[in-house]
């Protein structure tokens, strides 16, 4: 790969857009523009499509979440204010502020077209439908972390508003070119402020949902859900689908549950392996399976890996950074792919650059880092400590991360390049041959 950084610094006032790109093999060039330097083609070719909502409006925040699988793209807009419900309803109304929407696009012959405009079946202002999105084949899961129904389980009563900001997840399925809502999913222990749907991950017929505000003091798998003595400790719920019916398979807590840990703030799912981030976790342990009982590094963060055998989930590893420090928020982003786990720590402070540099420096506050772990067949081991090529304080490198087939993409939310302050950047690295 030629170069390291890809960025789009255009100003788009009033709304966000999504830029879709495709990478090709590198080639020879003399005068390299940023896209050619990274991918071997000019930016004119590299930027294959600029998508905007079919009903763009001020503060819709279109593009805040995206999910891509093959030739299908889903884009969330949590600020969208349409009052319609369901699929392809009326888009012009703006009376349900921050009800949220998701737009589905498909690609044919290189061209992208909108296929569906999705709203919750019980859309209401403030629900933020589209806060989290996961796409797998013809199935789409959408989180609405401020939805307020007191229903529990699957397809309960949507009309109640007795559990404010308890949260919900909506599952949509596609047949041909038509999307329909397949399930309305709530926690088994719905409670106000639980934020069920803070994160979602979907792989085939398995759905994982994080609820960062859930407050049970239980630990491990399928513990007592009724306690509310560990505020915002967080939980993850796993659902499985048989035919078209979804049911809860597991209720998962951290092995060292504590208030404020926000377990489930991020989730990643690959087959029978689940990773859950708790970026508010406080242990000062380092590496894999260290001491979980210490609280010497507030909000340093942790990641928990669980595996499934049959229908039973159990914790496989408790993972910390190799240079754990308070406030680093290890686990703020996650990606999991075939034995590779990438963990973002957007607030990590080292001034190192590149791969496996000096981790002990704290000279670049909140520059951020990503830690790559590999499964050896018996345990998880840290494979790489990754920094940007140009770390700077406040870049938040690792705010987002994606891994596929040995290639990793890392977002640096506030990286400033080309004399544009906090324009942001995406760094692409090869992590396996």
mmCIF file of C-alpha atoms in Angstrom, residues 139-410:
data_model
loop_
_atom_site.group_PDB
_atom_site.id
_atom_site.type_symbol
_atom_site.label_atom_id
_atom_site.label_comp_id
_atom_site.label_asym_id
_atom_site.label_seq_id
_atom_site.Cartn_x
_atom_site.Cartn_y
_atom_site.Cartn_z
ATOM 1 C CA UNK A 139 -30.709 -8.622 8.016
ATOM 2 C CA UNK A 140 -30.295 -5.205 9.600
ATOM 3 C CA UNK A 141 -30.354 -4.374 13.323
ATOM 4 C CA UNK A 142 -30.906 -0.788 14.440
ATOM 5 C CA UNK A 143 -30.479 0.508 17.977
ATOM 6 C CA UNK A 144 -32.655 3.233 19.473
ATOM 7 C CA UNK A 145 -31.066 3.793 22.873
ATOM 8 C CA UNK A 146 -33.581 6.401 24.104
ATOM 9 C CA UNK A 147 -36.770 4.521 23.231
ATOM 10 C CA UNK A 148 -39.022 4.469 26.297
ATOM 11 C CA UNK A 149 -41.253 1.400 26.277
ATOM 12 C CA UNK A 150 -41.429 -0.750 29.424
ATOM 13 C CA UNK A 151 -41.883 -3.913 27.350
ATOM 14 C CA UNK A 152 -39.540 -6.873 27.838
ATOM 15 C CA UNK A 153 -38.326 -9.505 25.400
ATOM 16 C CA UNK A 154 -39.297 -9.744 21.730
ATOM 17 C CA UNK A 155 -42.346 -8.075 20.154
ATOM 18 C CA UNK A 156 -43.829 -6.753 23.378
ATOM 19 C CA UNK A 157 -46.095 -3.734 23.810
ATOM 20 C CA UNK A 158 -44.480 -0.808 22.008
ATOM 21 C CA UNK A 159 -47.004 1.780 23.087
ATOM 22 C CA UNK A 160 -45.881 2.152 26.690
ATOM 23 C CA UNK A 161 -43.614 5.020 27.614
ATOM 24 C CA UNK A 162 -43.117 4.016 31.236
ATOM 25 C CA UNK A 163 -39.374 3.302 31.070
ATOM 26 C CA UNK A 164 -37.779 6.417 29.664
ATOM 27 C CA UNK A 165 -34.567 5.840 27.697
ATOM 28 C CA UNK A 166 -34.665 2.118 28.387
ATOM 29 C CA UNK A 167 -33.840 1.553 24.713
ATOM 30 C CA UNK A 168 -34.848 -0.874 21.991
ATOM 31 C CA UNK A 169 -33.469 -2.612 18.911
ATOM 32 C CA UNK A 170 -35.397 -3.137 15.681
ATOM 33 C CA UNK A 171 -34.542 -5.982 13.321
ATOM 34 C CA UNK A 172 -35.371 -5.625 9.638
ATOM 35 C CA UNK A 173 -35.213 -8.364 6.993
ATOM 36 C CA UNK A 174 -35.036 -8.015 3.210
ATOM 37 C CA UNK A 175 -36.834 -10.197 0.700
ATOM 38 C CA UNK A 176 -35.844 -9.306 -2.836
ATOM 39 C CA UNK A 177 -35.725 -5.533 -2.649
ATOM 40 C CA UNK A 178 -38.310 -5.117 0.098
ATOM 41 C CA UNK A 179 -37.464 -4.480 3.736
ATOM 42 C CA UNK A 180 -39.875 -5.276 6.568
ATOM 43 C CA UNK A 181 -39.513 -5.093 10.335
ATOM 44 C CA UNK A 182 -38.993 -8.619 11.655
ATOM 45 C CA UNK A 183 -38.674 -7.981 15.377
ATOM 46 C CA UNK A 184 -38.922 -5.356 18.090
ATOM 47 C CA UNK A 185 -36.375 -6.336 20.727
ATOM 48 C CA UNK A 186 -36.155 -5.245 24.352
ATOM 49 C CA UNK A 187 -34.076 -6.414 27.292
ATOM 50 C CA UNK A 188 -35.333 -9.172 29.576
ATOM 51 C CA UNK A 189 -35.005 -6.722 32.502
ATOM 52 C CA UNK A 190 -36.053 -3.437 30.914
ATOM 53 C CA UNK A 191 -35.527 -0.399 33.121
ATOM 54 C CA UNK A 192 -35.410 3.331 32.591
ATOM 55 C CA UNK A 193 -32.080 4.821 31.490
ATOM 56 C CA UNK A 194 -30.578 1.414 30.593
ATOM 57 C CA UNK A 195 -29.762 2.572 27.023
ATOM 58 C CA UNK A 196 -30.390 -0.881 25.534
ATOM 59 C CA UNK A 197 -29.161 -0.574 21.949
ATOM 60 C CA UNK A 198 -26.089 1.512 22.792
ATOM 61 C CA UNK A 199 -24.246 -0.955 20.584
ATOM 62 C CA UNK A 200 -25.246 -3.811 18.281
ATOM 63 C CA UNK A 201 -23.377 -6.589 16.492
ATOM 64 C CA UNK A 202 -24.897 -9.064 14.054
ATOM 65 C CA UNK A 203 -23.499 -12.226 12.500
ATOM 66 C CA UNK A 204 -25.971 -14.435 10.650
ATOM 67 C CA UNK A 205 -28.638 -15.506 13.124
ATOM 68 C CA UNK A 206 -26.925 -14.127 16.233
ATOM 69 C CA UNK A 207 -27.452 -10.611 17.550
ATOM 70 C CA UNK A 208 -25.537 -8.995 20.436
ATOM 71 C CA UNK A 209 -26.876 -5.830 22.068
ATOM 72 C CA UNK A 210 -25.146 -3.598 24.595
ATOM 73 C CA UNK A 211 -26.902 -1.594 27.300
ATOM 74 C CA UNK A 212 -24.404 0.739 28.945
ATOM 75 C CA UNK A 213 -26.846 2.087 31.527
ATOM 76 C CA UNK A 214 -27.976 -1.310 32.859
ATOM 77 C CA UNK A 215 -27.357 -1.445 36.593
ATOM 78 C CA UNK A 216 -27.424 -5.025 37.850
ATOM 79 C CA UNK A 217 -24.592 -6.073 40.169
ATOM 80 C CA UNK A 218 -24.550 -9.589 38.682
ATOM 81 C CA UNK A 219 -21.349 -11.018 37.215
ATOM 82 C CA UNK A 220 -20.789 -13.497 34.395
ATOM 83 C CA UNK A 221 -23.481 -15.167 32.297
ATOM 84 C CA UNK A 222 -27.195 -15.382 33.153
ATOM 85 C CA UNK A 223 -26.876 -13.967 36.677
ATOM 86 C CA UNK A 224 -29.524 -12.159 38.731
ATOM 87 C CA UNK A 225 -30.973 -9.390 36.579
ATOM 88 C CA UNK A 226 -33.187 -7.845 39.236
ATOM 89 C CA UNK A 227 -30.560 -5.951 41.226
ATOM 90 C CA UNK A 228 -29.951 -2.285 40.481
ATOM 91 C CA UNK A 229 -27.067 -1.622 42.859
ATOM 92 C CA UNK A 230 -24.309 -1.101 40.278
ATOM 93 C CA UNK A 231 -25.456 1.906 38.307
ATOM 94 C CA UNK A 232 -24.347 1.978 34.669
ATOM 95 C CA UNK A 233 -22.231 -1.136 35.086
ATOM 96 C CA UNK A 234 -23.675 -2.256 31.739
ATOM 97 C CA UNK A 235 -24.768 -5.534 30.194
ATOM 98 C CA UNK A 236 -24.825 -7.414 26.893
ATOM 99 C CA UNK A 237 -27.785 -9.453 25.664
ATOM 100 C CA UNK A 238 -27.440 -12.172 23.025
ATOM 101 C CA UNK A 239 -30.388 -13.155 20.835
ATOM 102 C CA UNK A 240 -30.617 -15.951 18.283
ATOM 103 C CA UNK A 241 -32.996 -16.426 15.371
ATOM 104 C CA UNK A 242 -34.755 -19.627 14.384
ATOM 105 C CA UNK A 243 -36.530 -19.201 11.058
ATOM 106 C CA UNK A 244 -37.965 -15.686 11.573
ATOM 107 C CA UNK A 245 -38.277 -15.791 15.365
ATOM 108 C CA UNK A 246 -35.781 -14.164 17.721
ATOM 109 C CA UNK A 247 -35.295 -15.159 21.343
ATOM 110 C CA UNK A 248 -32.825 -14.211 24.062
ATOM 111 C CA UNK A 249 -30.019 -16.730 24.545
ATOM 112 C CA UNK A 250 -27.867 -15.038 27.176
ATOM 113 C CA UNK A 251 -27.624 -12.132 29.592
ATOM 114 C CA UNK A 252 -23.968 -11.247 30.020
ATOM 115 C CA UNK A 253 -22.183 -9.130 32.594
ATOM 116 C CA UNK A 254 -18.508 -8.457 33.192
ATOM 117 C CA UNK A 255 -16.622 -10.827 35.467
ATOM 118 C CA UNK A 256 -15.802 -7.813 37.697
ATOM 119 C CA UNK A 257 -18.984 -5.776 37.466
ATOM 120 C CA UNK A 258 -18.873 -2.295 38.975
ATOM 121 C CA UNK A 259 -20.899 0.873 38.656
ATOM 122 C CA UNK A 260 -19.847 3.193 35.864
ATOM 123 C CA UNK A 261 -17.913 0.574 33.874
ATOM 124 C CA UNK A 262 -20.359 0.776 30.911
ATOM 125 C CA UNK A 263 -19.804 -2.823 29.892
ATOM 126 C CA UNK A 264 -21.346 -3.304 26.446
ATOM 127 C CA UNK A 265 -20.537 0.182 25.243
ATOM 128 C CA UNK A 266 -19.037 -1.597 22.252
ATOM 129 C CA UNK A 267 -19.631 -5.122 20.974
ATOM 130 C CA UNK A 268 -18.139 -7.201 18.170
ATOM 131 C CA UNK A 269 -19.322 -10.624 17.021
ATOM 132 C CA UNK A 270 -17.620 -13.207 14.822
ATOM 133 C CA UNK A 271 -19.198 -16.658 14.705
ATOM 134 C CA UNK A 272 -19.184 -18.042 18.251
ATOM 135 C CA UNK A 273 -16.882 -15.334 19.626
ATOM 136 C CA UNK A 274 -18.101 -12.137 21.238
ATOM 137 C CA UNK A 275 -16.029 -9.165 22.398
ATOM 138 C CA UNK A 276 -17.505 -6.550 24.707
ATOM 139 C CA UNK A 277 -15.836 -3.296 25.676
ATOM 140 C CA UNK A 278 -16.151 -1.550 29.030
ATOM 141 C CA UNK A 279 -14.333 1.729 28.512
ATOM 142 C CA UNK A 280 -15.185 2.926 32.017
ATOM 143 C CA UNK A 281 -13.568 -0.070 33.758
ATOM 144 C CA UNK A 282 -10.957 0.891 36.376
ATOM 145 C CA UNK A 283 -8.447 -1.933 36.903
ATOM 146 C CA UNK A 284 -4.738 -1.108 36.612
ATOM 147 C CA UNK A 285 -3.945 -4.601 35.299
ATOM 148 C CA UNK A 286 -1.916 -5.014 32.100
ATOM 149 C CA UNK A 287 -2.307 -7.538 29.295
ATOM 150 C CA UNK A 288 -4.479 -10.667 29.317
ATOM 151 C CA UNK A 289 -6.194 -12.122 32.396
ATOM 152 C CA UNK A 290 -4.540 -9.839 34.932
ATOM 153 C CA UNK A 291 -5.898 -8.815 38.329
ATOM 154 C CA UNK A 292 -9.458 -7.549 37.870
ATOM 155 C CA UNK A 293 -9.981 -6.449 41.460
ATOM 156 C CA UNK A 294 -7.850 -3.322 41.496
ATOM 157 C CA UNK A 295 -9.415 0.068 40.818
ATOM 158 C CA UNK A 296 -6.157 1.963 40.495
ATOM 159 C CA UNK A 297 -6.712 3.287 36.962
ATOM 160 C CA UNK A 298 -10.169 4.889 36.637
ATOM 161 C CA UNK A 299 -11.682 4.668 33.147
ATOM 162 C CA UNK A 300 -8.625 2.892 31.772
ATOM 163 C CA UNK A 301 -11.035 0.432 30.136
ATOM 164 C CA UNK A 302 -11.146 -3.294 29.453
ATOM 165 C CA UNK A 303 -12.390 -5.806 26.894
ATOM 166 C CA UNK A 304 -14.007 -9.144 27.681
ATOM 167 C CA UNK A 305 -13.975 -12.009 25.179
ATOM 168 C CA UNK A 306 -16.622 -14.720 25.428
ATOM 169 C CA UNK A 307 -17.129 -17.880 23.411
ATOM 170 C CA UNK A 308 -20.179 -20.048 22.752
ATOM 171 C CA UNK A 309 -20.401 -23.831 22.826
ATOM 172 C CA UNK A 310 -23.828 -25.004 21.760
ATOM 173 C CA UNK A 311 -26.076 -22.443 23.426
ATOM 174 C CA UNK A 312 -23.749 -21.726 26.353
ATOM 175 C CA UNK A 313 -21.540 -18.649 26.622
ATOM 176 C CA UNK A 314 -18.529 -18.344 28.899
ATOM 177 C CA UNK A 315 -15.780 -15.773 29.371
ATOM 178 C CA UNK A 316 -12.564 -16.691 27.584
ATOM 179 C CA UNK A 317 -10.394 -13.670 28.377
ATOM 180 C CA UNK A 318 -10.194 -10.389 30.254
ATOM 181 C CA UNK A 319 -8.028 -8.028 28.221
ATOM 182 C CA UNK A 320 -6.294 -4.787 29.160
ATOM 183 C CA UNK A 321 -3.771 -2.608 27.386
ATOM 184 C CA UNK A 322 -0.081 -3.357 27.795
ATOM 185 C CA UNK A 323 0.342 0.202 29.127
ATOM 186 C CA UNK A 324 -2.852 0.653 31.117
ATOM 187 C CA UNK A 325 -3.350 4.193 32.351
ATOM 188 C CA UNK A 326 -6.244 6.112 33.811
ATOM 189 C CA UNK A 327 -8.624 7.731 31.383
ATOM 190 C CA UNK A 328 -7.360 5.883 28.296
ATOM 191 C CA UNK A 329 -10.815 4.372 27.504
ATOM 192 C CA UNK A 330 -9.417 1.108 26.171
ATOM 193 C CA UNK A 331 -12.367 -0.613 24.453
ATOM 194 C CA UNK A 332 -14.050 2.529 23.113
ATOM 195 C CA UNK A 333 -13.974 0.798 19.713
ATOM 196 C CA UNK A 334 -13.742 -2.878 18.750
ATOM 197 C CA UNK A 335 -13.301 -5.034 15.668
ATOM 198 C CA UNK A 336 -13.164 -8.830 15.534
ATOM 199 C CA UNK A 337 -12.318 -10.953 12.512
ATOM 200 C CA UNK A 338 -11.124 -14.577 12.350
ATOM 201 C CA UNK A 339 -8.841 -14.643 15.372
ATOM 202 C CA UNK A 340 -7.847 -10.972 15.243
ATOM 203 C CA UNK A 341 -9.149 -8.462 17.768
ATOM 204 C CA UNK A 342 -8.475 -4.735 17.413
ATOM 205 C CA UNK A 343 -9.177 -2.477 20.386
ATOM 206 C CA UNK A 344 -9.218 1.297 20.257
ATOM 207 C CA UNK A 345 -8.141 3.502 23.176
ATOM 208 C CA UNK A 346 -8.896 6.964 21.861
ATOM 209 C CA UNK A 347 -7.619 8.778 24.971
ATOM 210 C CA UNK A 348 -4.235 7.022 25.245
ATOM 211 C CA UNK A 349 -1.405 9.545 25.652
ATOM 212 C CA UNK A 350 1.841 8.187 24.209
ATOM 213 C CA UNK A 351 3.724 10.322 21.690
ATOM 214 C CA UNK A 352 5.017 7.222 19.887
ATOM 215 C CA UNK A 353 4.319 6.829 16.173
ATOM 216 C CA UNK A 354 3.829 3.794 13.972
ATOM 217 C CA UNK A 355 3.879 0.216 15.260
ATOM 218 C CA UNK A 356 5.305 -1.025 18.584
ATOM 219 C CA UNK A 357 6.828 2.284 19.596
ATOM 220 C CA UNK A 358 7.539 3.498 23.124
ATOM 221 C CA UNK A 359 4.366 3.015 25.170
ATOM 222 C CA UNK A 360 5.625 4.663 28.329
ATOM 223 C CA UNK A 361 5.537 8.272 27.150
ATOM 224 C CA UNK A 362 2.532 10.411 28.045
ATOM 225 C CA UNK A 363 3.615 13.455 26.079
ATOM 226 C CA UNK A 364 0.703 13.545 23.597
ATOM 227 C CA UNK A 365 -2.487 13.665 25.639
ATOM 228 C CA UNK A 366 -5.429 11.870 24.030
ATOM 229 C CA UNK A 367 -3.521 11.162 20.848
ATOM 230 C CA UNK A 368 -4.972 7.635 20.968
ATOM 231 C CA UNK A 369 -3.827 4.126 20.140
ATOM 232 C CA UNK A 370 -5.046 0.768 18.837
ATOM 233 C CA UNK A 371 -3.997 -2.588 20.261
ATOM 234 C CA UNK A 372 -4.116 -5.688 18.074
ATOM 235 C CA UNK A 373 -4.527 -9.106 19.686
ATOM 236 C CA UNK A 374 -4.250 -12.501 18.014
ATOM 237 C CA UNK A 375 -5.735 -15.823 19.097
ATOM 238 C CA UNK A 376 -2.989 -18.433 19.362
ATOM 239 C CA UNK A 377 -5.316 -21.410 19.696
ATOM 240 C CA UNK A 378 -5.075 -21.393 23.475
ATOM 241 C CA UNK A 379 -4.939 -17.734 24.458
ATOM 242 C CA UNK A 380 -5.076 -14.142 23.256
ATOM 243 C CA UNK A 381 -1.763 -12.318 22.913
ATOM 244 C CA UNK A 382 -1.032 -8.704 22.039
ATOM 245 C CA UNK A 383 0.380 -8.664 18.520
ATOM 246 C CA UNK A 384 0.851 -4.942 17.978
ATOM 247 C CA UNK A 385 0.599 -1.522 19.581
ATOM 248 C CA UNK A 386 -0.409 0.872 16.826
ATOM 249 C CA UNK A 387 -0.199 4.652 16.756
ATOM 250 C CA UNK A 388 -0.807 7.063 13.917
ATOM 251 C CA UNK A 389 2.076 8.083 11.702
ATOM 252 C CA UNK A 390 1.721 11.674 12.940
ATOM 253 C CA UNK A 391 0.411 11.529 16.538
ATOM 254 C CA UNK A 392 -0.688 14.750 18.118
ATOM 255 C CA UNK A 393 -2.515 15.624 21.310
ATOM 256 C CA UNK A 394 -6.276 15.426 20.980
ATOM 257 C CA UNK A 395 -6.339 13.380 17.755
ATOM 258 C CA UNK A 396 -8.410 10.545 19.303
ATOM 259 C CA UNK A 397 -6.797 7.932 17.061
ATOM 260 C CA UNK A 398 -8.740 4.718 17.707
ATOM 261 C CA UNK A 399 -12.143 6.346 18.103
ATOM 262 C CA UNK A 400 -13.276 3.815 15.506
ATOM 263 C CA UNK A 401 -11.671 0.690 14.098
ATOM 264 C CA UNK A 402 -12.492 -1.966 11.502
ATOM 265 C CA UNK A 403 -10.655 -5.160 10.545
ATOM 266 C CA UNK A 404 -11.191 -7.391 7.537
ATOM 267 C CA UNK A 405 -8.914 -10.027 6.013
ATOM 268 C CA UNK A 406 -5.758 -8.634 7.590
ATOM 269 C CA UNK A 407 -6.400 -4.975 6.831
ATOM 270 C CA UNK A 408 -7.248 -2.496 9.584
ATOM 271 C CA UNK A 409 -8.838 0.943 9.260
ATOM 272 C CA UNK A 410 -8.589 3.342 12.197
#
